[in-house]
């Protein structure tokens, strides 16, 4: 796990947030290559090592938790890998959630959206399986138009994503979901 930016800038940002009484949940992104994260998640030993590394970082730095923004593997690995990666991702989130919660820390996960009743989007992230183990599910509902000019996030798409959320997220868990 590498820090982006200087240690001094990180210290200033964290101190400023703390002085304002705000929780500190830095983001970790997936910078691995094709199928690397899938391999880490598929192996119980390397998955546990990754969980421990994240937990150690959060505890050592005194963060209130962590936000995972692991969208890289979904894009680089391709949909053909998702069926085997999905249960390993869910196991990773369950293990990380348990580890962080045992330390009184929060787990936030930022993921691309799912829509059209679950047939479109990034179903590899296993929202229903993640929800019992996380404190926030942050959905990236933007980049509708990326290859040509167009809307960033049309309201009809937002409504479609929200419809899927309400179909799979129990009412008592919806307060965890953010756009």
Backbone as a printed PyTorch tensor [residue, N CA C, xyz], in Angstrom:
tensor([[[  0.8670,  -1.1670,   0.0000],
         [  0.0000,   0.0000,   0.0000],
         [  0.9080,   1.2230,   0.0000]],

        [[  0.7690,   2.0330,  -1.0200],
         [  1.6160,   3.2170,  -1.1840],
         [  0.7970,   4.4790,  -0.9520]],

        [[  1.4400,   5.4820,  -0.3870],
         [  0.8090,   6.7720,  -0.1520],
         [  0.9780,   7.6430,  -1.3910]],

        [[ -0.1020,   8.2730,  -1.7910],
         [ -0.0490,   9.2170,  -2.9040],
         [  0.1950,  10.6080,  -2.3280]],

        [[  1.2070,  11.2860,  -2.8220],
         [  1.5380,  12.6010,  -2.2920],
         [  2.5780,  12.4780,  -1.1870]],

        [[  2.8940,  13.6190,  -0.6050],
         [  3.9370,  13.6340,   0.4220],
         [  3.3510,  13.3330,   1.7960]],

        [[  4.1890,  12.8460,   2.6570],
         [  3.7960,  12.5720,   4.0420],
         [  3.3540,  13.8580,   4.7330]],

        [[  4.0320,  14.9620,   4.4310],
         [  3.6720,  16.2560,   5.0170],
         [  2.2740,  16.6920,   4.6160]],

        [[  1.9400,  16.5620,   3.3330],
         [  0.6000,  16.9310,   2.8700],
         [ -0.4680,  16.0420,   3.4980]],

        [[ -0.1590,  14.7780,   3.6520],
         [ -1.0920,  13.8480,   4.2820],
         [ -1.3420,  14.2630,   5.7300]],

        [[ -0.2890,  14.5790,   6.4430],
         [ -0.4080,  14.9910,   7.8460],
         [ -1.2490,  16.2540,   7.9690]],

        [[ -1.0140,  17.2190,   7.0920],
         [ -1.7820,  18.4710,   7.1170],
         [ -3.2630,  18.1880,   6.8580]],

        [[ -3.5590,  17.3540,   5.8550],
         [ -4.9510,  17.0460,   5.5230],
         [ -5.6470,  16.3270,   6.6790]],

        [[ -5.0090,  15.3240,   7.2520],
         [ -5.6010,  14.5560,   8.3460],
         [ -5.8080,  15.4560,   9.5630]],

        [[ -4.8250,  16.2770,   9.8780],
         [ -4.9360,  17.1920,  11.0170],
         [ -6.0840,  18.1770,  10.8110]],

        [[ -6.2240,  18.7000,   9.6050],
         [ -7.3090,  19.6310,   9.3080],
         [ -8.6700,  18.9670,   9.4740]],

        [[ -8.8030,  17.7460,   8.9760],
         [-10.0620,  17.0230,   9.1300],
         [-10.3700,  16.7580,  10.6040]],

        [[ -9.3730,  16.3230,  11.3290],
         [ -9.5540,  16.0380,  12.7640],
         [ -9.9520,  17.3120,  13.5240]],

        [[ -9.3090,  18.4380,  13.1900],
         [ -9.6190,  19.7010,  13.8590],
         [-11.0600,  20.1490,  13.6110]],

        [[-11.6420,  19.6800,  12.5080],
         [-13.0280,  20.0100,  12.1870],
         [-14.0070,  18.9500,  12.6830]],

        [[-13.4790,  17.9470,  13.3840],
         [-14.3190,  16.8900,  13.9310],
         [-14.8490,  15.9200,  12.8930]],

        [[-14.1810,  15.8360,  11.7510],
         [-14.6310,  14.9630,  10.6710],
         [-13.9180,  13.6170,  10.7200]],

        [[-14.6070,  12.5520,  10.3500],
         [-13.9550,  11.2350,  10.3110],
         [-12.9550,  11.1630,   9.1590]],

        [[-11.9100,  10.3960,   9.3470],
         [-10.8670,  10.2380,   8.3380],
         [-10.9270,   8.8140,   7.8030]],

        [[-11.3530,   8.6920,   6.5500],
         [-11.4150,   7.4070,   5.8430],
         [-10.7290,   7.5890,   4.4920]],

        [[ -9.4220,   7.4600,   4.4460],
         [ -8.7280,   7.6060,   3.1680],
         [ -9.1290,   6.4940,   2.2070]],

        [[ -8.9330,   6.7450,   0.9300],
         [ -9.2350,   5.7400,  -0.0920],
         [ -7.9910,   4.9650,  -0.4870]],

        [[ -8.1910,   3.6850,  -0.7210],
         [ -7.1600,   2.8410,  -1.3110],
         [ -7.6900,   2.4310,  -2.6810]],

        [[ -6.8650,   2.6060,  -3.7060],
         [ -7.2480,   2.1860,  -5.0490],
         [ -6.4820,   0.9370,  -5.4410]],

        [[ -7.0480,   0.2190,  -6.3810],
         [ -6.4330,  -1.0030,  -6.8990],
         [ -5.5550,  -0.6310,  -8.0810]],

        [[ -4.2620,  -0.6800,  -7.8940],
         [ -3.3360,  -0.3730,  -8.9680],
         [ -2.6700,  -1.6060,  -9.5490]],

        [[ -3.2460,  -2.7690,  -9.2900],
         [ -2.6430,  -4.0080,  -9.7740],
         [ -2.9760,  -4.2210, -11.2480]],

        [[ -2.2600,  -5.1120, -11.8770],
         [ -2.4910,  -5.4390, -13.2790],
         [ -3.5940,  -6.4640, -13.4610]],

        [[ -3.7920,  -6.8350, -14.7090],
         [ -4.8460,  -7.7800, -15.0790],
         [ -4.7320,  -9.0780, -14.2790]],

        [[ -5.8220,  -9.4210, -13.6210],
         [ -6.0150, -10.6510, -12.8360],
         [ -5.1400, -10.7520, -11.5830]],

        [[ -4.3720,  -9.7090, -11.2510],
         [ -3.5460,  -9.7480, -10.0420],
         [ -4.4260,  -9.7120,  -8.7930]],

        [[ -5.3520,  -8.7400,  -8.7260],
         [ -6.2290,  -8.6590,  -7.5540],
         [ -7.1050,  -9.9030,  -7.4690]],

        [[ -7.5820, -10.4020,  -8.6010],
         [ -8.3810, -11.6360,  -8.5970],
         [ -7.5850, -12.7780,  -7.9760]],

        [[ -6.2890, -12.8470,  -8.2690],
         [ -5.4350, -13.8820,  -7.6860],
         [ -5.2410, -13.7020,  -6.1950]],

        [[ -5.0630, -12.4650,  -5.7580],
         [ -4.9200, -12.1780,  -4.3240],
         [ -6.1880, -12.5930,  -3.5810]],

        [[ -7.3370, -12.2420,  -4.1390],
         [ -8.6120, -12.5410,  -3.4860],
         [ -8.9360, -14.0280,  -3.5060]],

        [[ -8.4720, -14.7380,  -4.5220],
         [ -8.7870, -16.1660,  -4.6610],
         [ -8.0030, -17.0450,  -3.6910]],

        [[ -6.8800, -16.5550,  -3.2160],
         [ -6.0200, -17.3330,  -2.3220],
         [ -6.2980, -16.8980,  -0.8760]],

        [[ -6.8330, -17.7670,  -0.0350],
         [ -7.1600, -17.3680,   1.3410],
         [ -5.9730, -16.7690,   2.1030]],

        [[ -4.7650, -17.2550,   1.8550],
         [ -3.5950, -16.7310,   2.5770],
         [ -3.2700, -15.3060,   2.1320]],

        [[ -3.2350, -15.0600,   0.8160],
         [ -2.9120, -13.7060,   0.3470],
         [ -4.0560, -12.7420,   0.6260]],

        [[ -5.2870, -13.2450,   0.5780],
         [ -6.4370, -12.3990,   0.9250],
         [ -6.3240, -11.9520,   2.3730]],

        [[ -6.0070, -12.8720,   3.2740],
         [ -5.8510, -12.5220,   4.6930],
         [ -4.6750, -11.5750,   4.9220]],

        [[ -3.6060, -11.7670,   4.1780],
         [ -2.4690, -10.8500,   4.2890],
         [ -2.8720,  -9.4380,   3.8760]],

        [[ -3.6610,  -9.3510,   2.8210],
         [ -4.1200,  -8.0340,   2.3550],
         [ -5.0370,  -7.3910,   3.3960]],

        [[ -5.9340,  -8.1800,   3.9590],
         [ -6.8120,  -7.6880,   5.0310],
         [ -5.9760,  -7.1660,   6.1900]],

        [[ -4.9720,  -7.9200,   6.5890],
         [ -4.1390,  -7.5150,   7.7290],
         [ -3.3390,  -6.2530,   7.4130]],

        [[ -2.8400,  -6.1430,   6.1850],
         [ -2.0900,  -4.9420,   5.7960],
         [ -2.9740,  -3.6980,   5.8650]],

        [[ -4.2090,  -3.8090,   5.3950],
         [ -5.1300,  -2.6650,   5.4420],
         [ -5.4870,  -2.3360,   6.8870]],

        [[ -5.8050,  -3.3400,   7.6750],
         [ -6.1460,  -3.1250,   9.0870],
         [ -4.9720,  -2.4830,   9.8170]],

        [[ -3.7720,  -2.9790,   9.5950],
         [ -2.5770,  -2.4120,  10.2370],
         [ -2.3910,  -0.9520,   9.8660]],

        [[ -2.6080,  -0.6110,   8.5900],
         [ -2.4820,   0.7770,   8.1450],
         [ -3.4770,   1.6720,   8.8710]],

        [[ -4.7370,   1.2450,   8.9060],
         [ -5.7880,   2.0450,   9.5410],
         [ -5.4900,   2.2530,  11.0240]],

        [[ -5.1080,   1.2040,  11.7140],
         [ -4.8400,   1.2900,  13.1530],
         [ -3.5800,   2.1110,  13.4240]],

        [[ -2.5000,   1.8450,  12.6960],
         [ -1.2310,   2.5460,  12.9330],
         [ -1.3590,   4.0460,  12.6950]],

        [[ -2.1500,   4.4260,  11.7170],
         [ -2.2930,   5.8500,  11.3890],
         [ -3.4290,   6.5190,  12.1640]],

        [[ -4.1850,   5.7310,  12.9000],
         [ -5.2760,   6.3030,  13.6860],
         [ -6.4470,   6.7800,  12.8460]],

        [[ -6.6200,   6.2020,  11.6410],
         [ -7.7590,   6.5660,  10.8130],
         [ -9.0330,   6.0140,  11.4330]],

        [[-10.1600,   6.6020,  11.0510],
         [-11.4440,   6.1210,  11.5310],
         [-11.9290,   4.9090,  10.7290]],

        [[-11.2800,   4.6550,   9.6300],
         [-11.6190,   3.5330,   8.7690],
         [-10.9160,   3.6950,   7.4400]],

        [[-11.4410,   3.0010,   6.4370],
         [-10.8400,   3.0390,   5.1070],
         [-11.9510,   2.9670,   4.0710]],

        [[-11.7050,   3.5590,   2.9130],
         [-12.5990,   3.4410,   1.7740],
         [-11.8600,   2.6830,   0.6840]],

        [[-12.4320,   1.5830,   0.2110],
         [-11.8380,   0.8200,  -0.8840],
         [-12.4310,   1.2940,  -2.2010]],

        [[-11.5800,   1.6890,  -3.1130],
         [-11.9820,   2.0710,  -4.4640],
         [-11.2370,   1.1350,  -5.4190]],

        [[-11.6350,  -0.1220,  -5.4100],
         [-10.9590,  -1.1680,  -6.1810],
         [-11.6800,  -1.4040,  -7.5060]],

        [[-11.8560,  -0.3500,  -8.2650],
         [-12.5330,  -0.5180,  -9.5480],
         [-11.6000,  -1.0510, -10.6270]],

        [[-10.3020,  -0.9920, -10.3910],
         [ -9.3360,  -1.3910, -11.4070],
         [ -9.4970,  -2.8140, -11.8790]],

        [[ -9.6820,  -3.7560, -10.9610],
         [ -9.7430,  -5.1540, -11.3800],
         [-10.9680,  -5.4410, -12.2430]],

        [[-12.0750,  -4.7930, -11.9860],
         [-13.2760,  -5.0390, -12.7930],
         [-13.0520,  -4.5980, -14.2350]],

        [[-12.3620,  -3.4940, -14.4150],
         [-12.1140,  -2.9800, -15.7580],
         [-11.0200,  -3.7680, -16.4700]],

        [[ -9.9330,  -4.0550, -15.7840],
         [ -8.8020,  -4.7120, -16.4500],
         [ -8.9870,  -6.2140, -16.6230]],

        [[ -9.6790,  -6.8690, -15.7080],
         [ -9.8170,  -8.3280, -15.7820],
         [-10.8310,  -8.7810, -16.8230]],

        [[-11.8500,  -7.9920, -17.0330],
         [-12.8900,  -8.3590, -17.9870],
         [-14.0020,  -9.1810, -17.3600]],

        [[-15.1760,  -9.0810, -17.9450],
         [-16.3720,  -9.7350, -17.4060],
         [-16.2630, -11.2510, -17.3160]],

        [[-15.4640, -11.8480, -18.1600],
         [-15.3670, -13.3110, -18.1370],
         [-14.7930, -13.8320, -16.8170]],

        [[-14.0900, -12.9800, -16.0820],
         [-13.5020, -13.3850, -14.7920],
         [-14.4400, -13.1370, -13.6090]],

        [[-15.5030, -12.3820, -13.8110],
         [-16.3300, -11.9220, -12.7010],
         [-17.0360, -13.0440, -11.9520]],

        [[-17.4500, -14.0830, -12.6170],
         [-18.1640, -15.1710, -11.9400],
         [-17.2840, -15.8080, -10.8650]],

        [[-16.0030, -15.9760, -11.1590],
         [-15.1080, -16.5640, -10.1560],
         [-14.6060, -15.5290,  -9.1570]],

        [[-14.5000, -14.2680,  -9.5570],
         [-13.9980, -13.2270,  -8.6560],
         [-15.0500, -12.7890,  -7.6420]],

        [[-16.3050, -12.7490,  -8.0330],
         [-17.3800, -12.2360,  -7.1630],
         [-17.4050, -12.8950,  -5.7760]],

        [[-17.4130, -14.2230,  -5.6490],
         [-17.4490, -14.7950,  -4.2940],
         [-16.1700, -14.5150,  -3.5040]],

        [[-15.0450, -14.3930,  -4.1760],
         [-13.7870, -14.0720,  -3.4920],
         [-13.7880, -12.6300,  -3.0180]],

        [[-14.3660, -11.7450,  -3.8200],
         [-14.5190, -10.3420,  -3.4100],
         [-15.4060, -10.2680,  -2.1660]],

        [[-16.5290, -10.9860,  -2.1960],
         [-17.4450, -10.9870,  -1.0450],
         [-16.7510, -11.5290,   0.2000]],

        [[-15.9430, -12.5690,   0.0580],
         [-15.2030, -13.1190,   1.2020],
         [-14.1850, -12.1090,   1.7310]],

        [[-13.5180, -11.4080,   0.8260],
         [-12.5500, -10.3790,   1.2100],
         [-13.2280,  -9.2670,   2.0070]],

        [[-14.3660,  -8.7900,   1.5100],
         [-15.0870,  -7.7120,   2.2030],
         [-15.5640,  -8.1880,   3.5730]],

        [[-16.0600,  -9.4130,   3.6630],
         [-16.5060,  -9.9450,   4.9600],
         [-15.3370, -10.0110,   5.9370]],

        [[-14.2040, -10.4830,   5.4810],
         [-13.0230, -10.6090,   6.3450],
         [-12.4900,  -9.2370,   6.7550]],

        [[-12.4180,  -8.3130,   5.7900],
         [-11.9240,  -6.9730,   6.1060],
         [-12.8850,  -6.2420,   7.0350]],

        [[-14.1740,  -6.3650,   6.7810],
         [-15.1640,  -5.7340,   7.6550],
         [-15.0460,  -6.2320,   9.0820]],

        [[-14.9050,  -7.5410,   9.2530],
         [-14.7710,  -8.1100,  10.5940],
         [-13.5000,  -7.6090,  11.2740]],

        [[-12.4130,  -7.5460,  10.5250],
         [-11.1380,  -7.1040,  11.0870],
         [-11.1920,  -5.6390,  11.5100]],

        [[-11.7300,  -4.7890,  10.6450],
         [-11.8200,  -3.3600,  10.9740],
         [-12.8150,  -3.1100,  12.1020]],

        [[-13.9640,  -3.7520,  12.0400],
         [-14.9750,  -3.5510,  13.0860],
         [-14.4810,  -4.0240,  14.4510]],

        [[-13.6500,  -5.0620,  14.4820],
         [-13.0660,  -5.5220,  15.7500],
         [-12.1680,  -4.4550,  16.3640]],

        [[-11.6650,  -3.5510,  15.5290],
         [-10.8190,  -2.4480,  15.9930],
         [-11.6230,  -1.1520,  16.1620]],

        [[-12.9400,  -1.2240,  15.9860],
         [-13.7830,  -0.0380,  16.0940],
         [-13.6550,   0.8850,  14.9000]],

        [[-13.2970,   0.3440,  13.7440],
         [-13.0670,   1.1410,  12.5340],
         [-14.1650,   0.8870,  11.5090]],

        [[-14.3020,   1.8100,  10.5630],
         [-15.3400,   1.7540,   9.5400],
         [-14.8010,   1.2030,   8.2190]],

        [[-15.6850,   0.5870,   7.4500],
         [-15.3410,   0.1360,   6.1050],
         [-16.3310,   0.7440,   5.1160]],

        [[-15.7890,   1.4980,   4.1860],
         [-16.5470,   2.0780,   3.0890],
         [-16.0370,   1.4390,   1.8010]],

        [[-16.9470,   1.1500,   0.8700],
         [-16.5520,   0.5720,  -0.4120],
         [-17.1760,   1.4080,  -1.5180]],

        [[-16.3480,   1.8620,  -2.4410],
         [-16.7810,   2.6610,  -3.5840],
         [-16.7430,   1.7860,  -4.8280]],

        [[-17.8930,   1.6810,  -5.5080],
         [-18.0020,   0.7680,  -6.6470],
         [-18.7590,   1.4150,  -7.8040]],

        [[-18.4790,   0.9410,  -9.0300],
         [-19.2940,   1.3600, -10.1670],
         [-20.7210,   0.8300, -10.0020]],

        [[-21.6750,   1.4130, -10.7210],
         [-23.0840,   1.0540, -10.5160],
         [-23.5150,  -0.2430, -11.1990]],

        [[-24.6950,  -0.6850, -10.7830],
         [-25.4140,  -1.7990, -11.4000],
         [-26.8100,  -1.2640, -11.7250]],

        [[-27.3420,  -1.6190, -12.9050],
         [-28.6670,  -1.1410, -13.2900],
         [-29.3460,  -2.1740, -14.1800]],

        [[-30.4850,  -1.8060, -14.7410],
         [-31.3030,  -2.7060, -15.5700],
         [-31.6160,  -4.0050, -14.8230]],

        [[-32.0120,  -3.8650, -13.5710],
         [-32.3880,  -5.0370, -12.7810],
         [-31.2360,  -5.9870, -12.4980]],

        [[-30.0040,  -5.4970, -12.6200],
         [-28.8340,  -6.3200, -12.3480],
         [-28.1680,  -6.8780, -13.5950]],

        [[-28.7550,  -6.6400, -14.7620],
         [-28.1790,  -7.1950, -15.9950],
         [-27.1140,  -6.2900, -16.6140]],

        [[-27.0410,  -5.0350, -16.1900],
         [-26.0350,  -4.1060, -16.6950],
         [-25.2010,  -3.5920, -15.5370]],

        [[-23.9690,  -3.2710, -15.8420],
         [-23.1050,  -2.7020, -14.8250],
         [-22.1520,  -3.7160, -14.2250]],

        [[-21.7110,  -3.4380, -13.0280],
         [-20.5670,  -4.1110, -12.4120],
         [-20.9960,  -5.0270, -11.2730]],

        [[-21.6870,  -6.0930, -11.6200],
         [-22.2390,  -7.0350, -10.6460],
         [-21.1630,  -7.8300,  -9.9140]],

        [[-19.9200,  -7.7470, -10.3660],
         [-18.8140,  -8.4380,  -9.6840],
         [-18.6820,  -7.9840,  -8.2280]],

        [[-19.1530,  -6.7790,  -7.9120],
         [-18.9760,  -6.2320,  -6.5650],
         [-19.9550,  -6.7650,  -5.5250]],

        [[-20.8850,  -7.6000,  -5.9080],
         [-21.6960,  -8.3660,  -4.9480],
         [-22.3150,  -7.5050,  -3.8470]],

        [[-23.0870,  -6.5120,  -4.2450],
         [-23.6760,  -5.6130,  -3.2530],
         [-24.4170,  -6.3320,  -2.1370]],

        [[-25.3410,  -7.2370,  -2.4320],
         [-26.0800,  -7.8700,  -1.3280],
         [-25.1660,  -8.6050,  -0.3440]],

        [[-24.1230,  -9.2400,  -0.8620],
         [-23.2080,  -9.9760,   0.0010],
         [-22.3210,  -9.0420,   0.8260]],

        [[-22.0330,  -7.8580,   0.2970],
         [-21.1720,  -6.8950,   1.0030],
         [-21.8860,  -6.1790,   2.1410]],

        [[-23.1450,  -5.8490,   1.9310],
         [-23.8540,  -4.9440,   2.8420],
         [-23.7650,  -5.2820,   4.3260]],

        [[-23.8700,  -6.5460,   4.7310],
         [-23.7910,  -6.8130,   6.1710],
         [-22.4200,  -6.4930,   6.7790]],

        [[-21.4050,  -6.3180,   5.9510],
         [-20.0310,  -6.1770,   6.4400],
         [-19.4440,  -4.7800,   6.2760]],

        [[-20.2030,  -3.8780,   5.6630],
         [-19.6750,  -2.5370,   5.3950],
         [-20.5330,  -1.4860,   6.0850]],

        [[-19.9480,  -0.2860,   6.1720],
         [-20.6620,   0.8370,   6.7730],
         [-21.1810,   1.8130,   5.7310]],

        [[-20.5430,   1.8110,   4.5490],
         [-20.9660,   2.6810,   3.4490],
         [-20.7650,   1.9510,   2.1330]],

        [[-21.7560,   2.0820,   1.2460],
         [-21.6320,   1.6250,  -0.1260],
         [-21.7530,   2.8690,  -1.0010]],

        [[-20.6320,   3.3080,  -1.5120],
         [-20.5820,   4.5290,  -2.3220],
         [-20.5870,   4.1150,  -3.7930]],

        [[-21.6160,   4.5350,  -4.5230],
         [-21.7600,   4.1570,  -5.9220],
         [-21.2930,   5.2810,  -6.8300]],

        [[-20.4790,   4.9450,  -7.7980],
         [-19.9390,   5.9100,  -8.7620],
         [-20.8780,   5.9790,  -9.9570]],

        [[-21.9070,   6.7840,  -9.8420],
         [-22.8960,   6.8820, -10.9100],
         [-22.5640,   8.1180, -11.7530]],

        [[-21.4880,   7.9820, -12.5250],
         [-21.0470,   9.0250, -13.4490],
         [-20.2760,   8.3490, -14.5760]],

        [[-19.8380,   9.1120, -15.5270],
         [-19.1360,   8.6170, -16.7200],
         [-20.0630,   7.8660, -17.6630]],

        [[-21.3220,   8.2990, -17.7520],
         [-22.2600,   7.7160, -18.7110],
         [-21.7090,   7.8780, -20.1260]],

        [[-21.2280,   9.0750, -20.4150],
         [-20.6550,   9.3660, -21.7290],
         [-19.1580,   9.5730, -21.5480]],

        [[-18.3690,   8.6790, -22.0920],
         [-16.9170,   8.8200, -21.9470],
         [-16.2000,   8.8790, -23.2840]],

        [[-16.7180,   8.2140, -24.2980],
         [-16.0280,   8.1870, -25.5830],
         [-16.4770,   9.3020, -26.5240]],

        [[-17.5940,   9.9450, -26.2060],
         [-18.0620,  11.0690, -27.0010],
         [-18.8170,  12.0300, -26.0890]],

        [[-18.9780,  13.2880, -26.5090],
         [-19.6980,  14.2580, -25.6660],
         [-21.1030,  13.7660, -25.3460]],

        [[-21.5120,  14.0060, -24.1280],
         [-22.8450,  13.6000, -23.7050],
         [-23.0100,  13.8250, -22.2220]],

        [[-24.1310,  13.3780, -21.6700],
         [-24.3880,  13.5970, -20.2430],
         [-23.4260,  12.8020, -19.3550]],

        [[-23.1070,  13.3680, -18.2230],
         [-22.2410,  12.7040, -17.2570],
         [-23.0120,  11.6450, -16.4880]],

        [[-24.2430,  11.9850, -16.1140],
         [-25.0510,  11.0690, -15.3160],
         [-26.5280,  11.4330, -15.4700]],

        [[-27.1630,  10.9910, -16.5560],
         [-28.5590,  11.3670, -16.7770],
         [-29.4730,  10.8920, -15.6470]],

        [[-30.4980,  11.6840, -15.3620],
         [-31.4270,  11.3410, -14.2930],
         [-32.1000,   9.9950, -14.5340]],

        [[-32.3640,   9.6510, -15.7990],
         [-33.0000,   8.3560, -16.0790],
         [-32.0810,   7.2080, -15.6610]],

        [[-30.7850,   7.3680, -15.8470],
         [-29.8290,   6.3370, -15.4300],
         [-29.7650,   6.2660, -13.9100]],

        [[-29.7120,   7.4460, -13.2710],
         [-29.7280,   7.4890, -11.8070],
         [-30.9460,   6.7410, -11.2700]],

        [[-32.1050,   7.0050, -11.8610],
         [-33.3410,   6.3420, -11.4120],
         [-33.2520,   4.8300, -11.6200]],

        [[-32.6520,   4.4090, -12.7140],
         [-32.4930,   2.9840, -13.0110],
         [-31.5890,   2.3210, -11.9660]],

        [[-30.4960,   2.9880, -11.6240],
         [-29.5760,   2.4690, -10.6040],
         [-30.2830,   2.4110,  -9.2510]],

        [[-31.0140,   3.4610,  -8.9120],
         [-31.7340,   3.5030,  -7.6310],
         [-32.7930,   2.3980,  -7.5830]],

        [[-33.4380,   2.1270,  -8.7070],
         [-34.4150,   1.0450,  -8.7630],
         [-33.7600,  -0.2930,  -8.4350]],

        [[-32.5580,  -0.5220,  -8.9650],
         [-31.8510,  -1.7570,  -8.6460],
         [-31.4860,  -1.7950,  -7.1580]],

        [[-31.0260,  -0.6680,  -6.6370],
         [-30.6710,  -0.6050,  -5.2130],
         [-31.8630,  -1.0060,  -4.3620]],

        [[-33.0160,  -0.4270,  -4.6450],
         [-34.1820,  -0.7260,  -3.8110],
         [-34.6450,  -2.1740,  -3.9720]],

        [[-34.2700,  -2.8180,  -5.0880],
         [-34.6660,  -4.2150,  -5.2810],
         [-33.7500,  -5.2000,  -4.5500]],

        [[-32.5100,  -4.8070,  -4.2670],
         [-31.5720,  -5.7550,  -3.6380],
         [-31.0870,  -5.3390,  -2.2530]],

        [[-31.2770,  -4.0810,  -1.9080],
         [-30.8030,  -3.6010,  -0.6110],
         [-31.9860,  -3.5330,   0.3490]],

        [[-31.9370,  -4.3110,   1.4340],
         [-33.0320,  -4.2520,   2.4080],
         [-33.2130,  -2.8300,   2.9490]],

        [[-34.4480,  -2.4860,   3.2410],
         [-34.7680,  -1.1270,   3.7000],
         [-33.9040,  -0.6950,   4.8800]],

        [[-33.6170,  -1.6170,   5.8030],
         [-32.8260,  -1.2550,   6.9800],
         [-31.3320,  -1.0520,   6.6610]],

        [[-30.9110,  -1.3630,   5.4340],
         [-29.5140,  -1.1860,   5.0320],
         [-29.3290,   0.0070,   4.0860]],

        [[-30.3900,   0.6150,   3.6210],
         [-30.3020,   1.6660,   2.5970],
         [-29.6000,   2.9240,   3.0710]],

        [[-29.5570,   3.1510,   4.3570],
         [-28.8580,   4.3440,   4.8580],
         [-27.3560,   4.2600,   4.6000]],

        [[-26.8650,   3.0730,   4.2850],
         [-25.4350,   2.8800,   3.9690],
         [-25.0980,   3.3120,   2.5430]],

        [[-26.1190,   3.3920,   1.6820],
         [-25.8930,   3.6070,   0.2570],
         [-25.7940,   5.0990,  -0.0570]],

        [[-24.7380,   5.4430,  -0.8080],
         [-24.5100,   6.8390,  -1.2040],
         [-24.2260,   6.8950,  -2.6980]],

        [[-24.5640,   8.0210,  -3.3110],
         [-24.2000,   8.2640,  -4.7110],
         [-23.0410,   9.2390,  -4.6940]]])
